[in-house]
Short mmCIF file of C-alpha atoms in Angstrom, two decimals:
data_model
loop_
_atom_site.label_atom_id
_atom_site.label_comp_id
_atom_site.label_asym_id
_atom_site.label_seq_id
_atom_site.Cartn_x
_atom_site.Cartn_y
_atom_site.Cartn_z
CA UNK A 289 111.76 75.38 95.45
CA UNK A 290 110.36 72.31 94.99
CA UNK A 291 108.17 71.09 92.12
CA UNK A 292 104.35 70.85 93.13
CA UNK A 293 103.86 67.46 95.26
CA UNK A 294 106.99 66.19 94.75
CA UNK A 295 108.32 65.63 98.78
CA UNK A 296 111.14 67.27 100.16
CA UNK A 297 114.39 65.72 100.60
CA UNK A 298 115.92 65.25 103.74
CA UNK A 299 118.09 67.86 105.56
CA UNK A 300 120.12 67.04 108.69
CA UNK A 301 121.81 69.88 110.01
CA UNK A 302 125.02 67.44 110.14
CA UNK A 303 124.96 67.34 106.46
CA UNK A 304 128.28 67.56 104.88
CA UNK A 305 126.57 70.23 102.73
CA UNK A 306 123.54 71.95 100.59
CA UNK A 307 123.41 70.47 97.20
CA UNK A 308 120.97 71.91 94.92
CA UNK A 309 119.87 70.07 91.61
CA UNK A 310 118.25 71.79 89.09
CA UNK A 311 116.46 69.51 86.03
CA UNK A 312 113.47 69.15 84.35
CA UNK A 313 113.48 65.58 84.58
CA UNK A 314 112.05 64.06 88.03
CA UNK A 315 113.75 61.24 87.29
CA UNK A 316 116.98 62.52 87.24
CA UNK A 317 116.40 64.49 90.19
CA UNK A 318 115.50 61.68 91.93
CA UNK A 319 118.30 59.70 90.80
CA UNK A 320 121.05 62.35 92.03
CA UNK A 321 119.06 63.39 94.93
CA UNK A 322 119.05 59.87 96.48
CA UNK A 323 123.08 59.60 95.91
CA UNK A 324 124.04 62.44 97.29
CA UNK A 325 121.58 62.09 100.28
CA UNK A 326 123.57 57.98 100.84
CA UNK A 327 126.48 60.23 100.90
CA UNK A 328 125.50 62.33 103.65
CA UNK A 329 124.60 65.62 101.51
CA UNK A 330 121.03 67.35 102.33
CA UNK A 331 119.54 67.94 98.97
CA UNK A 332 116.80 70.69 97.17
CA UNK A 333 115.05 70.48 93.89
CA UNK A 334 114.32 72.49 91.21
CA UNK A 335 112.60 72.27 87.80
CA UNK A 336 113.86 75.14 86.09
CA UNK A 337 116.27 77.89 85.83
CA UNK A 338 113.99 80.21 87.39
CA UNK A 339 113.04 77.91 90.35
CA UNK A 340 117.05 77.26 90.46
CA UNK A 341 117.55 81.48 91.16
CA UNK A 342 114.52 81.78 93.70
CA UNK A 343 116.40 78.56 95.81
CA UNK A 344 119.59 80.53 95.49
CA UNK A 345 118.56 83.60 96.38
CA UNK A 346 116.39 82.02 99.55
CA UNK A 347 118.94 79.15 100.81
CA UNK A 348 122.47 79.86 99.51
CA UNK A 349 123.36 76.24 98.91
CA UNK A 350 126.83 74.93 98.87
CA UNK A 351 126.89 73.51 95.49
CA UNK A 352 124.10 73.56 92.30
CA UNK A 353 124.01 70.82 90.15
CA UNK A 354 122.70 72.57 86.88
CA UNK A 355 121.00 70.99 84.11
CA UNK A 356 121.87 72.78 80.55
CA UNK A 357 118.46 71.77 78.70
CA UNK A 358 115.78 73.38 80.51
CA UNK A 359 112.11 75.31 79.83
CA UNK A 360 111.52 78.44 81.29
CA UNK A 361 115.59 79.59 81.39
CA UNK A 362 117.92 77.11 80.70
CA UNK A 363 121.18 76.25 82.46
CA UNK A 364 123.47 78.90 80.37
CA UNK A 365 121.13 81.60 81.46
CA UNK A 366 120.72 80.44 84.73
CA UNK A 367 124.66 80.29 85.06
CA UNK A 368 124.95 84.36 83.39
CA UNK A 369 122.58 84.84 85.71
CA UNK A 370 124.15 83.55 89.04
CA UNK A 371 127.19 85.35 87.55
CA UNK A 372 125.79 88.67 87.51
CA UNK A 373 124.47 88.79 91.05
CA UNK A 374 127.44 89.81 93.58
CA UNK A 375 125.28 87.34 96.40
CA UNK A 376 125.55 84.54 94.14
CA UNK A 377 128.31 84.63 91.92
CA UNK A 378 130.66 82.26 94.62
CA UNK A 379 128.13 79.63 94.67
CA UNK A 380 130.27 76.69 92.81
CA UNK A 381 128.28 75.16 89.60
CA UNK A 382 128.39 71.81 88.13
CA UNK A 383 126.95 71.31 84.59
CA UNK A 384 124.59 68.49 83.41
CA UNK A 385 123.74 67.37 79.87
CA UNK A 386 123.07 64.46 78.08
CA UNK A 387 124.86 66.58 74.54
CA UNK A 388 127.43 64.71 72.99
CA UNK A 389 128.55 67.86 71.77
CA UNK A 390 131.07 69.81 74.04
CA UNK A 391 129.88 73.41 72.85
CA UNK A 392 127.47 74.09 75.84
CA UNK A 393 129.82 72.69 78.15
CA UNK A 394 132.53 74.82 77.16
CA UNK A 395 130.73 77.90 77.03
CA UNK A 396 129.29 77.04 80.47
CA UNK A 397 133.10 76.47 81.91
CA UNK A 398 133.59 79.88 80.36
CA UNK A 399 130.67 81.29 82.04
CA UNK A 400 132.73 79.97 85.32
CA UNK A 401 131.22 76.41 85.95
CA UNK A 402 133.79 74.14 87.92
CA UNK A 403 132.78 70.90 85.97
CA UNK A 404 130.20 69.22 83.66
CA UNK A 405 128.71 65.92 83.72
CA UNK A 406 126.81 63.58 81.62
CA UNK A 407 123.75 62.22 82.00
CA UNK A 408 123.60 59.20 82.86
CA UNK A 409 126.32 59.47 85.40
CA UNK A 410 127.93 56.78 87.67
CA UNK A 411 126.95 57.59 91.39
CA UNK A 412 130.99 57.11 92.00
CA UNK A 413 131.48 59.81 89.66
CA UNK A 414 129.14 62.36 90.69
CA UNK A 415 130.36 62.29 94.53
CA UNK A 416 134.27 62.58 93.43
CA UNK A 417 133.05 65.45 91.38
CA UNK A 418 130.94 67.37 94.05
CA UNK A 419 133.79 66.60 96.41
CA UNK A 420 136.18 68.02 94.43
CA UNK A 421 134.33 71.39 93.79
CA UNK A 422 133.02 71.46 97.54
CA UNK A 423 137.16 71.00 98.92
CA UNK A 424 137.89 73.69 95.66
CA UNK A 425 135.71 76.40 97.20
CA UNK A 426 136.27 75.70 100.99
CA UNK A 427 139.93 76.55 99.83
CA UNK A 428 139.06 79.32 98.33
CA UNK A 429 136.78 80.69 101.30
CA UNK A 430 139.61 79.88 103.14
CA UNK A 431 142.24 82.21 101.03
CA UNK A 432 139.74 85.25 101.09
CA UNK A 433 139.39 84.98 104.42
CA UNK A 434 143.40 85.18 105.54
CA UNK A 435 143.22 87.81 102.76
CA UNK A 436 140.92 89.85 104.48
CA UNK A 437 142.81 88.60 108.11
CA UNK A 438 146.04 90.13 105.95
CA UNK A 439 144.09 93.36 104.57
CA UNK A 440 142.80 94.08 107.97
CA UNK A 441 145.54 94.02 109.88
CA UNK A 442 147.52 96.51 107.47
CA UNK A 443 144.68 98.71 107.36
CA UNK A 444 144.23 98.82 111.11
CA UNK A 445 145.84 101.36 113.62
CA UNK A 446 147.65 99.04 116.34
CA UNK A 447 147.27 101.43 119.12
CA UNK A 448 143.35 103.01 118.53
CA UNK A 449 142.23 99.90 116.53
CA UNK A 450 140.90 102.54 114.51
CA UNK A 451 142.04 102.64 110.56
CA UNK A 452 145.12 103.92 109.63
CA UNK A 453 146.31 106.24 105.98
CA UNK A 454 145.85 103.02 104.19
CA UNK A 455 142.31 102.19 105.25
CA UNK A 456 141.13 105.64 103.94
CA UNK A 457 143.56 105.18 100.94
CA UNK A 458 141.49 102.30 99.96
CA UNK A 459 137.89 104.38 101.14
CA UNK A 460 138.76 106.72 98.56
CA UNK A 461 139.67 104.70 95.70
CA UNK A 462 136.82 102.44 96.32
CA UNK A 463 134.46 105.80 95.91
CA UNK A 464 136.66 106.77 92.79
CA UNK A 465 135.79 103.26 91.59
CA UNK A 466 132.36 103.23 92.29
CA UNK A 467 130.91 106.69 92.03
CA UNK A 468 130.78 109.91 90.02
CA UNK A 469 133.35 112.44 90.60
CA UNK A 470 130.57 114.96 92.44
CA UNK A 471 129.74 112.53 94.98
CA UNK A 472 129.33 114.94 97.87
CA UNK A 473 131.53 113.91 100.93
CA UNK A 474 132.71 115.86 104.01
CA UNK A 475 135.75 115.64 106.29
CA UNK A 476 136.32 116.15 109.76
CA UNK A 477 139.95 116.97 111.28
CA UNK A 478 140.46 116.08 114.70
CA UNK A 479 143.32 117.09 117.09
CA UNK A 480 143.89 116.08 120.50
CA UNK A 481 144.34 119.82 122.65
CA UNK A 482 147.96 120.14 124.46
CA UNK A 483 149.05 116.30 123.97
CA UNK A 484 152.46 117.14 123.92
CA UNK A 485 151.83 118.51 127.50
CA UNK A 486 150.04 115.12 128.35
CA UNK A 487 153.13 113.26 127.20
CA UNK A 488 155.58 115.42 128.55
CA UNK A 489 153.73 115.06 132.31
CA UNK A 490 152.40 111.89 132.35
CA UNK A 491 154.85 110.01 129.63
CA UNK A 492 153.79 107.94 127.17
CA UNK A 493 152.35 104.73 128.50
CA UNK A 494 149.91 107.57 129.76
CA UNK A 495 149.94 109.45 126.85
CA UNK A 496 148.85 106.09 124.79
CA UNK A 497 145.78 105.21 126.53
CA UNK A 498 145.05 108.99 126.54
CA UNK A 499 144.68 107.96 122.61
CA UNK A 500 142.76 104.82 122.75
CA UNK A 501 140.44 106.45 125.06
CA UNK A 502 140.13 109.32 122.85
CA UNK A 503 139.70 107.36 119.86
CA UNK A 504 136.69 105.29 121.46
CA UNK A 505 135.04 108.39 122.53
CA UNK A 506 135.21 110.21 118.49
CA UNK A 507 134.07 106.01 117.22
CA UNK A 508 130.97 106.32 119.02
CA UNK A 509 130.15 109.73 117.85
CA UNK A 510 129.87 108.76 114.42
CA UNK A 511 127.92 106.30 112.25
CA UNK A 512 128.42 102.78 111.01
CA UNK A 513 129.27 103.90 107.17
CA UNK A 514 131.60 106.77 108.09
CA UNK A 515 135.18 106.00 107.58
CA UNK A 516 137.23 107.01 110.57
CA UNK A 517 140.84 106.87 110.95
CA UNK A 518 143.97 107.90 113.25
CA UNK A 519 145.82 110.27 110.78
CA UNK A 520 148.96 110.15 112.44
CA UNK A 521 150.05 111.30 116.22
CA UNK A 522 147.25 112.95 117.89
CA UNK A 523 145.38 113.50 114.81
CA UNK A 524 142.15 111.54 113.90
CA UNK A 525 140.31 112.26 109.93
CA UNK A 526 136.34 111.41 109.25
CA UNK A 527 135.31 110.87 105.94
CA UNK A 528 131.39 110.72 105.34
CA UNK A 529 129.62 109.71 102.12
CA UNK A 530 127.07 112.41 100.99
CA UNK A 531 126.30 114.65 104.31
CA UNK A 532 125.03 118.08 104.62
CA UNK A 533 126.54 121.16 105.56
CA UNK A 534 125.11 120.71 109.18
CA UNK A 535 125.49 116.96 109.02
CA UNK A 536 129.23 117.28 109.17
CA UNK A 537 129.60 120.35 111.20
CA UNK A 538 127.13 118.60 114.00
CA UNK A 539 129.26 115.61 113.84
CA UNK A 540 132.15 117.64 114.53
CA UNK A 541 130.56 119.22 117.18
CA UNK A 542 129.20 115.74 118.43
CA UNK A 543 133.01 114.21 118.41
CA UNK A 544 134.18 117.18 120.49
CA UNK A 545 131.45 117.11 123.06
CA UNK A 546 132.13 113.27 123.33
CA UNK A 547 135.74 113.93 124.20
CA UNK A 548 135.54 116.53 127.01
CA UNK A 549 132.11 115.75 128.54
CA UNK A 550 133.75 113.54 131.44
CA UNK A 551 137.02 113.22 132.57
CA UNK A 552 139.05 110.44 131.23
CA UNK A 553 139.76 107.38 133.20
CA UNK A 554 143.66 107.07 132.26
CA UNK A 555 144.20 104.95 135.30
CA UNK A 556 142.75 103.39 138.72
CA UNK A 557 143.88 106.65 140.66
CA UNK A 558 144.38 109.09 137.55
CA UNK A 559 141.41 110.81 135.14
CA UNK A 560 142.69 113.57 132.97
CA UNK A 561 140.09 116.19 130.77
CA UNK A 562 140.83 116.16 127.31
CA UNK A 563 139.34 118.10 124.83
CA UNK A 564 139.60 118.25 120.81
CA UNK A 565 139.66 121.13 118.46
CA UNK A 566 137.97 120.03 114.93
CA UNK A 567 137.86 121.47 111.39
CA UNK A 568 135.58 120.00 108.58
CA UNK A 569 134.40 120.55 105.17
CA UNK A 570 132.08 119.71 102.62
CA UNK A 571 132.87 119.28 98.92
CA UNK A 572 132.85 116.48 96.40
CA UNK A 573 135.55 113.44 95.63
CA UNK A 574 137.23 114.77 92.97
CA UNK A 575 138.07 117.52 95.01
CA UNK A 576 139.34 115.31 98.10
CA UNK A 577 143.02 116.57 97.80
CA UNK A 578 141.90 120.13 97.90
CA UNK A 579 139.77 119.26 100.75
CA UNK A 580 142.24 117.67 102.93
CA UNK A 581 144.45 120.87 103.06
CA UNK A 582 141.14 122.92 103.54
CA UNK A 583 140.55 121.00 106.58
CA UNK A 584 143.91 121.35 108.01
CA UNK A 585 143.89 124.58 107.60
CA UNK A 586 140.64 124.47 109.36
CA UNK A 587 141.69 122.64 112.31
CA UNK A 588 144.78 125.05 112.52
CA UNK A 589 141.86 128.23 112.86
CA UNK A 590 140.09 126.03 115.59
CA UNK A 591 143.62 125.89 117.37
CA UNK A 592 144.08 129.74 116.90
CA UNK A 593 140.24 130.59 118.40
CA UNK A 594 141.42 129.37 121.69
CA UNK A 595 140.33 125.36 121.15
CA UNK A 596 138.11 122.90 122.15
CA UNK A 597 135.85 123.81 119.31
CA UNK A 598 135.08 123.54 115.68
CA UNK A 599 135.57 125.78 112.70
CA UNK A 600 133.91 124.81 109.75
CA UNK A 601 131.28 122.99 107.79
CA UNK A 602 130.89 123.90 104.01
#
């Protein structure tokens, strides 16, 4: 956000990166602006705290140059307020003041600033200082990112590409962490009908993409949020966040039809029909133990009432 008829800087999309200063001095705005634009930086403007936020919230910049001594909401608010917002918490801050006093710097490096500087600053200064927070966070991007890579890949079923016990280890304490101990959730138990049979016939190379096919089928019968994971053999569990009765027990129905509407394509001159039997439940998280044996036992009453079909709902 830029002050009123004050002109923008300029902004090549080969920038290095998205600097945003935020002062209540033109002057100094100016003065940083133009160095870090010789540099190769594209550069905003702001003359408040306030102003600082709205150009967060709108353009994620790399980097925010933060003045301490502002109207409206200074720089320490500013920062507690960057802080508090998931969206904007990463966003690396730099500190200005012209203080000779080292109280509001340190309680803005508490606050989780990466640096201060003071005003006046050498142009030589302030680059080795935004390019030492700007290679700081790429490194830490970087991290999160083979973190994720790493969490993914342990969470992740090799042969369905579906989750595995882990990924809905971490579903549920995520809830736990997050919600009440009523939120409402439901489970679905899903069994592939007679795979031993498939195995045994076709052997397992077979028997494999009997799975993956399977498993792409009962993906696309459920939504985006619902956490859906290969239990172990044959076995496939959906956990949904806050259905209905019937919500669950048409999903069910919806991940068995899937299965056995059309033959499966196992190979160029061999389809197969599959079907599922399913048992599901309703109940609340702090019951989820309780519920996971409910459904079991559910699934084993589908097996018993012939199969291909669902037993269950609340």
């Amino acid at each position: 956000m830029k002050p009123e008829g004050e002109p923008m800087d300029a902004a090549s999309s080969e920038a290095l990166a998205t600097i945003l200063v935020v002062d209540d001095s033109r002057t100094i705005r100016r003065i940083l602006s133009n160095a870090l634009l010789a540099a190769g930086y594209a550069v905003v403007q702001a003359g408040n705290g306030q102003e600082g936020l709205d150009v967060c919230r709108a353009d994620h910049p790399d980097l925010v140059l933060l003045d301490i001594d502002m109207p409206v909401l200074n720089g320490l608010e500013t920062m507690r307020a960057l802080q508090s917002d998931p969206e904007l918490a990463g966003i690396p801050v730099l500190f200005l003041t012209a203080r000779t006093s080292g109280a509001d710097v340190a309680e803005g490096l508490g606050l989780g600033a990466r640096d201060y500087l003071r005003k006046p600053c050498e142009a030589s200064e302030l680059l080795a200082r935004v390019q030492v927070a700007l290679a700081r966070r790429q490194a830490e991007m970087e991290l999160a990112l083979k973190a994720q890579e790493l969490d993914d890949l342990s969470t992740t079923d090799q042969l369905t590409a579906l989750g595995n016990r882990r990924r809905l280890d971490v579903a549920v304490s995520q809830l736990r962490a997050r919600h009440e101990p009523e939120l409402p959730i439901g489970l679905a138990m899903i069994d592939i009908d007679r795979f031993k049979v498939i195995n045994d016939t076709m052997g397992h190379l077979d028997g494999d993409t009997v799975l993956i096919l399977v498993a792409r089928r009962l993906r696309s019968a459920v939504g985006d949020d619902d956490t859906l994971v290969r239990w172990g053999g044959e076995e496939f569990l959906l956990l949904r966040v806050k259905p209905g009765a019937d919500s669950i027990a048409e999903t069910a129905e919806e991940m068995r039809a899937s299965v056995c509407r059309w033959p499966l394509a196992v190979g160029i001159d061999l389809v197969v029909n599959v079907s599922v039997s399913v048992g599901c439940v309703t109940g609340v998280l702090a019951d989820f133990d309780a519920l996971l044996a409910v459904v079991d036992e559910r699934l084993y009453a589908a097996k018993e009432a012939g199969r291909n079909c669902v037993v269950g709902g609340a």
